[in-house]
Short mmCIF file of N, CA and C in Angstrom, two decimals:
data_model
loop_
_atom_site.label_atom_id
_atom_site.label_comp_id
_atom_site.label_asym_id
_atom_site.label_seq_id
_atom_site.Cartn_x
_atom_site.Cartn_y
_atom_site.Cartn_z
N ALA A 22 -14.09 4.31 -10.26
CA ALA A 22 -15.53 4.11 -10.13
C ALA A 22 -15.85 2.67 -10.19
N GLY A 23 -16.55 2.18 -9.23
CA GLY A 23 -16.94 0.76 -9.20
C GLY A 23 -18.40 0.61 -8.93
N PRO A 24 -18.90 -0.57 -8.81
CA PRO A 24 -20.32 -0.80 -8.62
C PRO A 24 -20.79 -0.43 -7.21
N ASP A 25 -19.87 -0.48 -6.22
CA ASP A 25 -20.29 -0.22 -4.84
C ASP A 25 -20.37 1.31 -4.57
N ALA A 26 -21.25 1.61 -3.66
CA ALA A 26 -21.40 3.03 -3.24
C ALA A 26 -20.10 3.51 -2.56
N SER A 27 -19.77 4.75 -2.77
CA SER A 27 -18.59 5.30 -2.10
C SER A 27 -18.94 5.64 -0.64
N ALA A 28 -17.92 5.88 0.14
CA ALA A 28 -18.14 6.24 1.54
C ALA A 28 -18.93 7.56 1.60
N ALA A 29 -18.67 8.44 0.67
CA ALA A 29 -19.38 9.75 0.65
C ALA A 29 -20.86 9.50 0.36
N GLU A 30 -21.18 8.59 -0.57
CA GLU A 30 -22.56 8.30 -0.87
C GLU A 30 -23.27 7.65 0.31
N LEU A 31 -22.58 6.75 0.97
CA LEU A 31 -23.18 6.07 2.15
C LEU A 31 -23.37 7.10 3.28
N ALA A 32 -22.45 8.01 3.43
CA ALA A 32 -22.61 9.06 4.45
C ALA A 32 -23.85 9.91 4.15
N PHE A 33 -24.02 10.23 2.89
CA PHE A 33 -25.18 11.03 2.48
C PHE A 33 -26.46 10.25 2.83
N GLU A 34 -26.49 8.96 2.61
CA GLU A 34 -27.69 8.17 2.94
C GLU A 34 -27.87 8.14 4.49
N ALA A 35 -26.78 8.09 5.22
CA ALA A 35 -26.89 8.12 6.69
C ALA A 35 -27.47 9.49 7.14
N TRP A 36 -27.06 10.58 6.48
CA TRP A 36 -27.57 11.89 6.82
C TRP A 36 -29.07 11.91 6.55
N LEU A 37 -29.55 11.36 5.46
CA LEU A 37 -30.96 11.35 5.18
C LEU A 37 -31.75 10.59 6.24
N ILE A 38 -31.15 9.53 6.75
CA ILE A 38 -31.78 8.75 7.82
C ILE A 38 -31.86 9.59 9.09
N ALA A 39 -30.80 10.27 9.42
CA ALA A 39 -30.81 11.15 10.62
C ALA A 39 -31.81 12.25 10.47
N ARG A 40 -31.88 12.88 9.30
CA ARG A 40 -32.84 13.95 9.08
C ARG A 40 -34.27 13.45 9.15
N GLU A 41 -34.52 12.30 8.63
CA GLU A 41 -35.86 11.68 8.66
C GLU A 41 -36.22 11.32 10.13
N LEU A 42 -35.25 10.84 10.88
CA LEU A 42 -35.51 10.57 12.30
C LEU A 42 -35.97 11.80 13.04
N ALA A 43 -35.24 12.93 12.79
CA ALA A 43 -35.59 14.20 13.43
C ALA A 43 -37.01 14.62 13.07
N SER A 44 -37.37 14.53 11.78
CA SER A 44 -38.72 14.95 11.41
C SER A 44 -39.75 14.04 11.95
N GLY A 45 -39.43 12.81 12.26
CA GLY A 45 -40.42 11.86 12.84
C GLY A 45 -40.79 12.15 14.26
N PHE A 46 -39.96 12.98 14.97
CA PHE A 46 -40.26 13.36 16.31
C PHE A 46 -41.16 14.60 16.34
N THR A 47 -41.45 15.19 15.17
CA THR A 47 -42.12 16.47 15.16
C THR A 47 -43.50 16.33 14.47
N THR A 48 -44.52 16.95 15.07
CA THR A 48 -45.84 16.95 14.44
C THR A 48 -45.84 18.01 13.33
N VAL A 49 -46.73 17.83 12.40
CA VAL A 49 -46.77 18.72 11.24
C VAL A 49 -46.99 20.20 11.64
N ASP A 50 -47.80 20.46 12.64
CA ASP A 50 -48.11 21.86 12.99
C ASP A 50 -47.25 22.40 14.10
N ALA A 51 -46.17 21.70 14.47
CA ALA A 51 -45.29 22.17 15.53
C ALA A 51 -44.55 23.42 15.15
N ASN A 52 -44.46 24.38 16.08
CA ASN A 52 -43.65 25.58 15.82
C ASN A 52 -42.20 25.19 15.93
N VAL A 53 -41.32 26.11 15.56
CA VAL A 53 -39.86 25.84 15.53
C VAL A 53 -39.34 25.38 16.88
N PHE A 54 -39.82 26.00 17.93
CA PHE A 54 -39.34 25.64 19.26
C PHE A 54 -39.62 24.21 19.63
N ASP A 55 -40.75 23.63 19.17
CA ASP A 55 -41.15 22.29 19.49
C ASP A 55 -40.65 21.23 18.54
N GLN A 56 -39.85 21.60 17.57
CA GLN A 56 -39.30 20.70 16.61
C GLN A 56 -37.97 20.12 17.00
N VAL A 57 -37.76 18.87 16.62
CA VAL A 57 -36.40 18.27 16.69
C VAL A 57 -35.75 18.70 15.40
N GLN A 58 -34.65 19.40 15.47
CA GLN A 58 -33.99 19.85 14.25
C GLN A 58 -32.59 19.17 14.12
N ALA A 59 -32.31 18.66 12.94
CA ALA A 59 -31.02 18.04 12.64
C ALA A 59 -30.22 18.99 11.76
N LYS A 60 -28.95 19.12 12.05
CA LYS A 60 -28.07 19.98 11.24
C LYS A 60 -26.81 19.22 10.91
N LEU A 61 -26.51 19.17 9.63
CA LEU A 61 -25.27 18.56 9.16
C LEU A 61 -24.18 19.61 9.29
N ARG A 62 -23.30 19.43 10.28
CA ARG A 62 -22.27 20.41 10.59
C ARG A 62 -21.04 20.31 9.74
N SER A 63 -20.63 19.10 9.42
CA SER A 63 -19.46 18.94 8.57
C SER A 63 -19.44 17.50 7.99
N VAL A 64 -18.74 17.38 6.86
CA VAL A 64 -18.53 16.09 6.21
C VAL A 64 -17.10 16.05 5.69
N SER A 65 -16.42 14.96 5.88
CA SER A 65 -15.12 14.78 5.33
C SER A 65 -14.96 13.35 4.87
N THR A 66 -14.21 13.14 3.81
CA THR A 66 -13.95 11.80 3.32
C THR A 66 -12.46 11.67 3.03
N HIS A 67 -11.97 10.48 3.15
CA HIS A 67 -10.59 10.23 2.77
C HIS A 67 -10.46 8.75 2.39
N SER A 68 -9.40 8.49 1.65
CA SER A 68 -9.15 7.10 1.17
C SER A 68 -7.64 6.86 1.22
N ASP A 69 -7.28 5.64 1.57
CA ASP A 69 -5.86 5.30 1.49
C ASP A 69 -5.61 4.38 0.29
N GLY A 70 -6.59 4.28 -0.57
CA GLY A 70 -6.48 3.45 -1.75
C GLY A 70 -7.18 2.08 -1.57
N LEU A 71 -7.25 1.67 -0.29
CA LEU A 71 -7.95 0.40 0.01
C LEU A 71 -9.25 0.65 0.78
N TYR A 72 -9.18 1.60 1.67
CA TYR A 72 -10.35 1.86 2.52
C TYR A 72 -10.80 3.28 2.32
N ASP A 73 -12.09 3.41 2.16
CA ASP A 73 -12.74 4.73 2.10
C ASP A 73 -13.42 4.99 3.43
N VAL A 74 -13.26 6.23 3.91
CA VAL A 74 -13.85 6.60 5.19
C VAL A 74 -14.57 7.89 4.98
N ALA A 75 -15.75 8.02 5.56
CA ALA A 75 -16.49 9.28 5.58
C ALA A 75 -16.84 9.58 7.01
N GLU A 76 -16.66 10.83 7.42
CA GLU A 76 -16.98 11.26 8.77
C GLU A 76 -17.95 12.47 8.69
N MET A 77 -18.98 12.41 9.50
CA MET A 77 -19.94 13.48 9.56
C MET A 77 -20.08 13.94 10.97
N HIS A 78 -20.33 15.21 11.13
CA HIS A 78 -20.71 15.77 12.47
C HIS A 78 -22.14 16.26 12.30
N ILE A 79 -23.09 15.66 13.02
CA ILE A 79 -24.48 16.01 12.99
C ILE A 79 -24.88 16.50 14.34
N GLY A 80 -25.58 17.63 14.39
CA GLY A 80 -26.10 18.17 15.64
C GLY A 80 -27.59 18.10 15.64
N PHE A 81 -28.16 17.81 16.79
CA PHE A 81 -29.64 17.82 16.97
C PHE A 81 -30.00 18.85 18.00
N ARG A 82 -30.96 19.70 17.68
CA ARG A 82 -31.51 20.65 18.65
C ARG A 82 -32.82 20.04 19.08
N LEU A 83 -32.93 19.82 20.39
CA LEU A 83 -34.13 19.15 20.94
C LEU A 83 -34.98 20.10 21.71
N PRO A 84 -36.31 19.96 21.61
CA PRO A 84 -37.21 20.73 22.45
C PRO A 84 -37.34 20.01 23.83
N PRO A 85 -37.90 20.69 24.83
CA PRO A 85 -38.18 20.01 26.09
C PRO A 85 -39.07 18.77 25.88
N GLY A 86 -38.79 17.75 26.64
CA GLY A 86 -39.56 16.53 26.57
C GLY A 86 -38.95 15.49 25.67
N ILE A 87 -37.93 15.81 24.94
CA ILE A 87 -37.28 14.78 24.14
C ILE A 87 -35.98 14.35 24.81
N ASP A 88 -35.88 13.07 25.08
CA ASP A 88 -34.70 12.52 25.76
C ASP A 88 -33.61 12.29 24.73
N PRO A 89 -32.47 12.92 24.93
CA PRO A 89 -31.40 12.74 23.93
C PRO A 89 -30.86 11.32 23.84
N PHE A 90 -30.95 10.58 24.93
CA PHE A 90 -30.48 9.21 24.88
C PHE A 90 -31.40 8.32 24.04
N ILE A 91 -32.69 8.60 24.12
CA ILE A 91 -33.64 7.86 23.27
C ILE A 91 -33.43 8.20 21.81
N LEU A 92 -33.14 9.49 21.51
CA LEU A 92 -32.87 9.86 20.14
C LEU A 92 -31.63 9.14 19.64
N GLU A 93 -30.60 9.07 20.46
CA GLU A 93 -29.39 8.38 20.04
C GLU A 93 -29.64 6.88 19.78
N ARG A 94 -30.38 6.23 20.67
CA ARG A 94 -30.69 4.84 20.49
C ARG A 94 -31.52 4.63 19.16
N ARG A 95 -32.48 5.49 18.91
CA ARG A 95 -33.25 5.40 17.70
C ARG A 95 -32.39 5.62 16.44
N LEU A 96 -31.42 6.54 16.50
CA LEU A 96 -30.56 6.74 15.38
C LEU A 96 -29.70 5.51 15.11
N ARG A 97 -29.17 4.93 16.21
CA ARG A 97 -28.36 3.72 16.03
C ARG A 97 -29.19 2.59 15.40
N ALA A 98 -30.43 2.46 15.93
CA ALA A 98 -31.32 1.38 15.41
C ALA A 98 -31.68 1.62 13.93
N ASP A 99 -32.04 2.87 13.59
CA ASP A 99 -32.41 3.19 12.23
C ASP A 99 -31.25 2.96 11.24
N LEU A 100 -30.04 3.30 11.69
CA LEU A 100 -28.88 3.02 10.80
C LEU A 100 -28.62 1.56 10.66
N ALA A 101 -28.77 0.81 11.77
CA ALA A 101 -28.54 -0.66 11.72
C ALA A 101 -29.57 -1.36 10.86
N GLU A 102 -30.81 -0.84 10.83
CA GLU A 102 -31.88 -1.46 10.04
C GLU A 102 -31.86 -1.01 8.58
N SER A 103 -31.06 -0.02 8.27
CA SER A 103 -31.06 0.50 6.91
C SER A 103 -30.32 -0.41 5.96
N SER A 104 -30.37 -0.05 4.70
CA SER A 104 -29.64 -0.88 3.70
C SER A 104 -28.18 -0.49 3.56
N LEU A 105 -27.75 0.45 4.42
CA LEU A 105 -26.33 0.90 4.35
C LEU A 105 -25.36 -0.23 4.59
N LEU A 106 -25.72 -1.15 5.50
CA LEU A 106 -24.80 -2.24 5.86
C LEU A 106 -24.86 -3.40 4.88
N ALA A 107 -25.73 -3.28 3.85
CA ALA A 107 -25.88 -4.37 2.92
C ALA A 107 -24.59 -4.54 2.04
N SER A 108 -23.92 -3.49 1.82
CA SER A 108 -22.65 -3.57 1.08
C SER A 108 -21.62 -4.22 2.00
N GLY A 109 -20.88 -5.18 1.43
CA GLY A 109 -19.89 -5.87 2.23
C GLY A 109 -18.77 -4.91 2.72
N GLY A 110 -18.34 -5.15 3.94
CA GLY A 110 -17.23 -4.36 4.47
C GLY A 110 -17.59 -2.97 4.97
N VAL A 111 -18.88 -2.64 5.02
CA VAL A 111 -19.28 -1.34 5.50
C VAL A 111 -19.53 -1.39 7.00
N THR A 112 -18.96 -0.49 7.74
CA THR A 112 -19.25 -0.37 9.18
C THR A 112 -19.63 1.06 9.45
N ILE A 113 -20.50 1.21 10.42
CA ILE A 113 -20.95 2.53 10.82
C ILE A 113 -20.68 2.64 12.31
N GLU A 114 -20.01 3.70 12.67
CA GLU A 114 -19.76 4.01 14.09
C GLU A 114 -20.40 5.31 14.45
N VAL A 115 -21.21 5.28 15.50
CA VAL A 115 -21.84 6.50 15.99
C VAL A 115 -21.17 6.86 17.30
N ARG A 116 -20.65 8.04 17.38
CA ARG A 116 -20.10 8.58 18.62
C ARG A 116 -20.98 9.80 19.06
N ALA A 117 -21.62 9.67 20.14
CA ALA A 117 -22.52 10.75 20.56
C ALA A 117 -21.91 11.46 21.79
N SER A 118 -22.17 12.73 21.86
CA SER A 118 -21.73 13.51 23.02
C SER A 118 -22.72 14.61 23.33
N GLY A 119 -22.58 15.21 24.44
CA GLY A 119 -23.49 16.30 24.83
C GLY A 119 -24.69 15.83 25.64
N HIS A 120 -25.65 15.29 24.96
CA HIS A 120 -26.87 14.77 25.59
C HIS A 120 -27.53 15.77 26.54
N GLU A 121 -27.59 17.02 26.13
CA GLU A 121 -28.25 18.00 27.00
C GLU A 121 -29.76 17.88 26.84
N PHE A 122 -30.46 17.90 27.95
CA PHE A 122 -31.92 17.94 27.94
C PHE A 122 -32.35 19.41 27.80
N ALA A 123 -33.24 19.69 26.88
CA ALA A 123 -33.72 21.06 26.68
C ALA A 123 -34.47 21.57 27.95
N HIS A 124 -34.37 22.84 28.23
CA HIS A 124 -35.04 23.37 29.37
C HIS A 124 -35.88 24.55 28.93
N SER A 125 -37.06 24.66 29.47
CA SER A 125 -37.94 25.85 29.27
C SER A 125 -38.37 26.33 30.63
N GLY A 126 -38.00 27.58 30.90
CA GLY A 126 -38.30 28.16 32.18
C GLY A 126 -39.78 28.51 32.31
N ASP A 127 -40.20 28.74 33.54
CA ASP A 127 -41.61 29.10 33.83
C ASP A 127 -41.74 30.63 33.59
N PRO A 128 -42.57 31.05 32.66
CA PRO A 128 -42.75 32.48 32.41
C PRO A 128 -43.40 33.19 33.55
N ARG A 129 -43.95 32.50 34.50
CA ARG A 129 -44.58 33.12 35.68
C ARG A 129 -43.69 33.14 36.90
N SER A 130 -42.40 32.77 36.78
CA SER A 130 -41.54 32.67 37.93
C SER A 130 -41.21 34.10 38.47
N TRP A 131 -40.82 34.13 39.74
CA TRP A 131 -40.48 35.41 40.33
C TRP A 131 -39.25 36.05 39.64
N LEU A 132 -38.37 35.23 39.05
CA LEU A 132 -37.21 35.73 38.39
C LEU A 132 -37.63 36.50 37.09
N VAL A 133 -38.57 35.94 36.38
CA VAL A 133 -39.12 36.67 35.23
C VAL A 133 -39.76 37.98 35.67
N GLY A 134 -40.48 37.92 36.80
CA GLY A 134 -41.09 39.14 37.32
C GLY A 134 -40.09 40.19 37.62
N CYS A 135 -39.01 39.87 38.28
CA CYS A 135 -37.93 40.85 38.61
C CYS A 135 -37.31 41.42 37.33
N MET A 136 -37.09 40.56 36.34
CA MET A 136 -36.51 41.08 35.10
C MET A 136 -37.51 41.99 34.32
N SER A 137 -38.77 41.53 34.33
CA SER A 137 -39.78 42.34 33.60
C SER A 137 -39.94 43.73 34.26
N THR A 138 -39.92 43.76 35.60
CA THR A 138 -40.01 45.05 36.32
C THR A 138 -38.83 45.94 35.95
N ALA A 139 -37.67 45.39 35.92
CA ALA A 139 -36.45 46.17 35.56
C ALA A 139 -36.55 46.72 34.12
N ILE A 140 -37.11 45.92 33.22
CA ILE A 140 -37.27 46.37 31.86
C ILE A 140 -38.32 47.49 31.76
N ARG A 141 -39.45 47.33 32.48
CA ARG A 141 -40.46 48.36 32.51
C ARG A 141 -39.93 49.64 33.16
N ASP A 142 -39.12 49.52 34.17
CA ASP A 142 -38.53 50.71 34.82
C ASP A 142 -37.70 51.54 33.86
N ARG A 143 -37.24 50.94 32.80
CA ARG A 143 -36.47 51.66 31.78
C ARG A 143 -37.38 52.19 30.68
N GLY A 144 -38.69 52.02 30.88
CA GLY A 144 -39.64 52.53 29.87
C GLY A 144 -39.78 51.59 28.69
N ARG A 145 -39.42 50.34 28.84
CA ARG A 145 -39.49 49.38 27.74
C ARG A 145 -40.60 48.37 28.07
N ARG A 146 -40.98 47.61 27.08
CA ARG A 146 -42.02 46.59 27.23
C ARG A 146 -41.33 45.23 27.14
N PRO A 147 -41.37 44.41 28.21
CA PRO A 147 -40.74 43.14 28.18
C PRO A 147 -41.41 42.17 27.19
N ARG A 148 -40.63 41.38 26.52
CA ARG A 148 -41.16 40.35 25.62
C ARG A 148 -40.55 39.03 26.01
N LEU A 149 -41.40 38.03 26.22
CA LEU A 149 -40.89 36.73 26.56
C LEU A 149 -40.75 35.91 25.27
N LEU A 150 -39.57 35.36 25.10
CA LEU A 150 -39.28 34.54 23.91
C LEU A 150 -38.84 33.14 24.33
N ARG A 151 -39.05 32.23 23.44
CA ARG A 151 -38.56 30.89 23.68
C ARG A 151 -37.31 30.71 22.85
N LYS A 152 -36.16 30.64 23.53
CA LYS A 152 -34.89 30.54 22.88
C LYS A 152 -34.71 29.15 22.27
N THR A 153 -34.38 29.10 21.00
CA THR A 153 -34.26 27.80 20.30
C THR A 153 -32.81 27.29 20.25
N GLY A 154 -31.85 28.06 20.67
CA GLY A 154 -30.46 27.63 20.63
C GLY A 154 -30.09 26.92 21.91
N THR A 155 -28.94 26.26 21.83
CA THR A 155 -28.43 25.57 22.99
C THR A 155 -27.83 26.61 23.91
N SER A 156 -28.00 26.44 25.16
CA SER A 156 -27.40 27.36 26.15
C SER A 156 -26.97 26.59 27.40
N ASP A 157 -26.25 27.25 28.25
CA ASP A 157 -25.84 26.65 29.53
C ASP A 157 -27.05 26.33 30.39
N MET A 158 -28.16 27.03 30.14
CA MET A 158 -29.38 26.68 30.96
C MET A 158 -29.73 25.25 30.80
N ASN A 159 -29.54 24.64 29.62
CA ASN A 159 -29.92 23.24 29.45
C ASN A 159 -29.08 22.34 30.35
N VAL A 160 -27.88 22.74 30.64
CA VAL A 160 -26.99 21.96 31.47
C VAL A 160 -27.27 22.16 32.97
N VAL A 161 -27.33 23.44 33.40
CA VAL A 161 -27.41 23.70 34.85
C VAL A 161 -28.80 23.69 35.41
N ALA A 162 -29.82 23.93 34.61
CA ALA A 162 -31.17 23.98 35.15
C ALA A 162 -31.57 22.66 35.83
N ARG A 163 -31.20 21.53 35.29
CA ARG A 163 -31.57 20.20 35.87
C ARG A 163 -30.82 19.98 37.18
N VAL A 164 -29.64 20.57 37.30
CA VAL A 164 -28.78 20.37 38.48
C VAL A 164 -29.13 21.33 39.58
N TRP A 165 -29.29 22.58 39.22
CA TRP A 165 -29.54 23.64 40.23
C TRP A 165 -30.96 23.69 40.72
N ASP A 166 -31.90 23.28 39.90
CA ASP A 166 -33.35 23.28 40.23
C ASP A 166 -33.77 24.63 40.82
N CYS A 167 -33.55 25.69 40.03
CA CYS A 167 -33.93 27.01 40.43
C CYS A 167 -34.42 27.75 39.21
N PRO A 168 -35.12 28.89 39.37
CA PRO A 168 -35.55 29.63 38.21
C PRO A 168 -34.33 30.10 37.43
N ILE A 169 -34.42 30.07 36.12
CA ILE A 169 -33.33 30.50 35.27
C ILE A 169 -33.91 31.07 33.97
N ILE A 170 -33.32 32.16 33.53
CA ILE A 170 -33.76 32.80 32.30
C ILE A 170 -32.55 33.28 31.50
N ALA A 171 -32.77 33.66 30.29
CA ALA A 171 -31.76 34.28 29.45
C ALA A 171 -32.21 35.71 29.11
N TYR A 172 -31.27 36.61 29.14
CA TYR A 172 -31.62 37.98 28.81
C TYR A 172 -30.37 38.58 28.10
N GLY A 173 -30.65 39.41 27.13
CA GLY A 173 -29.53 40.08 26.51
C GLY A 173 -29.98 40.96 25.36
N PRO A 174 -29.11 41.92 25.01
CA PRO A 174 -29.39 42.82 23.94
C PRO A 174 -29.06 42.20 22.58
N GLY A 175 -29.44 42.88 21.54
CA GLY A 175 -29.02 42.46 20.15
C GLY A 175 -30.15 41.70 19.41
N ASP A 176 -29.84 41.43 18.18
CA ASP A 176 -30.78 40.72 17.28
C ASP A 176 -30.32 39.27 17.27
N SER A 177 -31.11 38.42 17.91
CA SER A 177 -30.75 37.00 18.07
C SER A 177 -30.73 36.26 16.69
N SER A 178 -31.40 36.82 15.67
CA SER A 178 -31.35 36.17 14.36
C SER A 178 -29.94 36.27 13.74
N LEU A 179 -29.15 37.17 14.31
CA LEU A 179 -27.75 37.33 13.81
C LEU A 179 -26.74 36.53 14.61
N ASP A 180 -27.19 35.87 15.72
CA ASP A 180 -26.27 35.12 16.55
C ASP A 180 -25.46 34.13 15.75
N HIS A 181 -24.19 34.05 16.04
CA HIS A 181 -23.27 33.06 15.43
C HIS A 181 -23.26 33.14 13.89
N THR A 182 -23.36 34.33 13.38
CA THR A 182 -23.29 34.56 11.93
C THR A 182 -22.16 35.58 11.70
N PRO A 183 -21.67 35.67 10.50
CA PRO A 183 -20.63 36.65 10.20
C PRO A 183 -21.07 38.06 10.38
N VAL A 184 -22.37 38.33 10.39
CA VAL A 184 -22.81 39.70 10.57
C VAL A 184 -23.36 40.00 11.95
N GLU A 185 -23.03 39.10 12.90
CA GLU A 185 -23.44 39.36 14.31
C GLU A 185 -22.84 40.62 14.77
N ARG A 186 -23.67 41.42 15.44
CA ARG A 186 -23.19 42.72 15.92
C ARG A 186 -24.09 43.15 17.07
N LEU A 187 -23.58 44.13 17.86
CA LEU A 187 -24.31 44.64 18.96
C LEU A 187 -24.06 46.13 19.07
N ALA A 188 -25.11 46.88 19.16
CA ALA A 188 -24.99 48.34 19.27
C ALA A 188 -24.60 48.65 20.71
N ILE A 189 -23.62 49.58 20.89
CA ILE A 189 -23.13 49.94 22.18
C ILE A 189 -24.26 50.45 23.09
N ASP A 190 -25.17 51.26 22.53
CA ASP A 190 -26.26 51.75 23.37
C ASP A 190 -27.15 50.64 23.89
N GLU A 191 -27.37 49.60 23.12
CA GLU A 191 -28.14 48.45 23.58
C GLU A 191 -27.37 47.72 24.67
N TYR A 192 -26.10 47.58 24.51
CA TYR A 192 -25.24 46.90 25.49
C TYR A 192 -25.29 47.65 26.83
N LEU A 193 -25.14 48.98 26.78
CA LEU A 193 -25.17 49.78 27.98
C LEU A 193 -26.52 49.79 28.67
N ALA A 194 -27.59 49.80 27.80
CA ALA A 194 -28.94 49.71 28.40
C ALA A 194 -29.20 48.36 29.08
N ALA A 195 -28.63 47.29 28.51
CA ALA A 195 -28.77 45.97 29.12
C ALA A 195 -28.05 45.92 30.48
N ILE A 196 -26.93 46.60 30.57
CA ILE A 196 -26.25 46.63 31.88
C ILE A 196 -27.11 47.35 32.89
N THR A 197 -27.68 48.46 32.49
CA THR A 197 -28.54 49.22 33.43
C THR A 197 -29.74 48.35 33.87
N THR A 198 -30.33 47.63 32.92
CA THR A 198 -31.47 46.74 33.24
C THR A 198 -31.06 45.64 34.18
N LEU A 199 -29.88 45.05 33.95
CA LEU A 199 -29.44 43.97 34.82
C LEU A 199 -29.12 44.50 36.22
N ARG A 200 -28.52 45.66 36.33
CA ARG A 200 -28.28 46.24 37.68
C ARG A 200 -29.60 46.38 38.41
N SER A 201 -30.61 46.92 37.75
CA SER A 201 -31.89 47.10 38.40
C SER A 201 -32.51 45.80 38.79
N ALA A 202 -32.43 44.78 37.87
CA ALA A 202 -33.00 43.48 38.13
C ALA A 202 -32.30 42.82 39.31
N LEU A 203 -30.95 42.96 39.38
CA LEU A 203 -30.23 42.33 40.46
C LEU A 203 -30.66 42.82 41.82
N ALA A 204 -30.99 44.08 41.95
CA ALA A 204 -31.50 44.61 43.19
C ALA A 204 -32.74 43.87 43.62
N GLY A 205 -33.70 43.68 42.71
CA GLY A 205 -34.89 42.93 42.98
C GLY A 205 -34.64 41.47 43.27
N ILE A 206 -33.73 40.86 42.53
CA ILE A 206 -33.40 39.45 42.74
C ILE A 206 -32.78 39.20 44.08
N LEU A 207 -31.84 40.09 44.47
CA LEU A 207 -31.19 39.94 45.75
C LEU A 207 -32.17 40.15 46.91
N ALA A 208 -33.09 41.09 46.75
CA ALA A 208 -34.10 41.30 47.79
C ALA A 208 -34.99 40.06 47.90
N ARG A 209 -35.31 39.49 46.78
CA ARG A 209 -36.19 38.26 46.78
C ARG A 209 -35.46 37.08 47.44
N VAL A 210 -34.19 36.91 47.10
CA VAL A 210 -33.44 35.80 47.64
C VAL A 210 -33.21 35.97 49.13
N ALA A 211 -33.01 37.24 49.55
CA ALA A 211 -32.81 37.51 50.96
C ALA A 211 -34.01 37.20 51.80
N SER A 212 -35.19 37.36 51.18
CA SER A 212 -36.45 37.11 51.92
C SER A 212 -36.76 35.67 52.09
N GLY A 213 -35.99 34.77 51.39
CA GLY A 213 -36.20 33.34 51.55
C GLY A 213 -37.15 32.77 50.55
N PRO A 214 -37.29 31.43 50.58
CA PRO A 214 -38.18 30.78 49.55
C PRO A 214 -39.61 31.16 49.76
N ALA A 215 -40.33 31.16 48.61
CA ALA A 215 -41.75 31.54 48.62
C ALA A 215 -42.56 30.37 49.10
#
């Protein structure tokens, strides 16, 4: 134990800066979908007796309209302006990857209409939700420039948890719905652009 902060303590301070940055992008009354969310995914520290190193993996979930490159630049600037570098010999390296722009589809698109019709044909009531997780839509929507939606059975609050599960009857019903929707989608595509 010495007078200088440990790598773990400095990493904790860096995490607080990242979390504060995320909250600064969000208005007080914003719903979850419109918030920038920061998640501390992992932390590890090690020392060789001379050098202490701390590594963190931080993920940001961005709503539409937030440029991930701007967020990265702001994080770098906030870390550089912080007191973390005041201790001699401290260096901070930020390695960013992903940079997906969030996408929100048009709820009035013809694709939503085809899917909603297929759901109603099964005697169900369609519900439009705004998905807050990362998906391939964020990557391909900007490139393909076409209507895109997510659909699937199950309880999304259980996604990526140890208790994630899917009832077979929901799975089979989703297949039936998708088959019905595909017929409408193919007919729409065959008729050409609107």
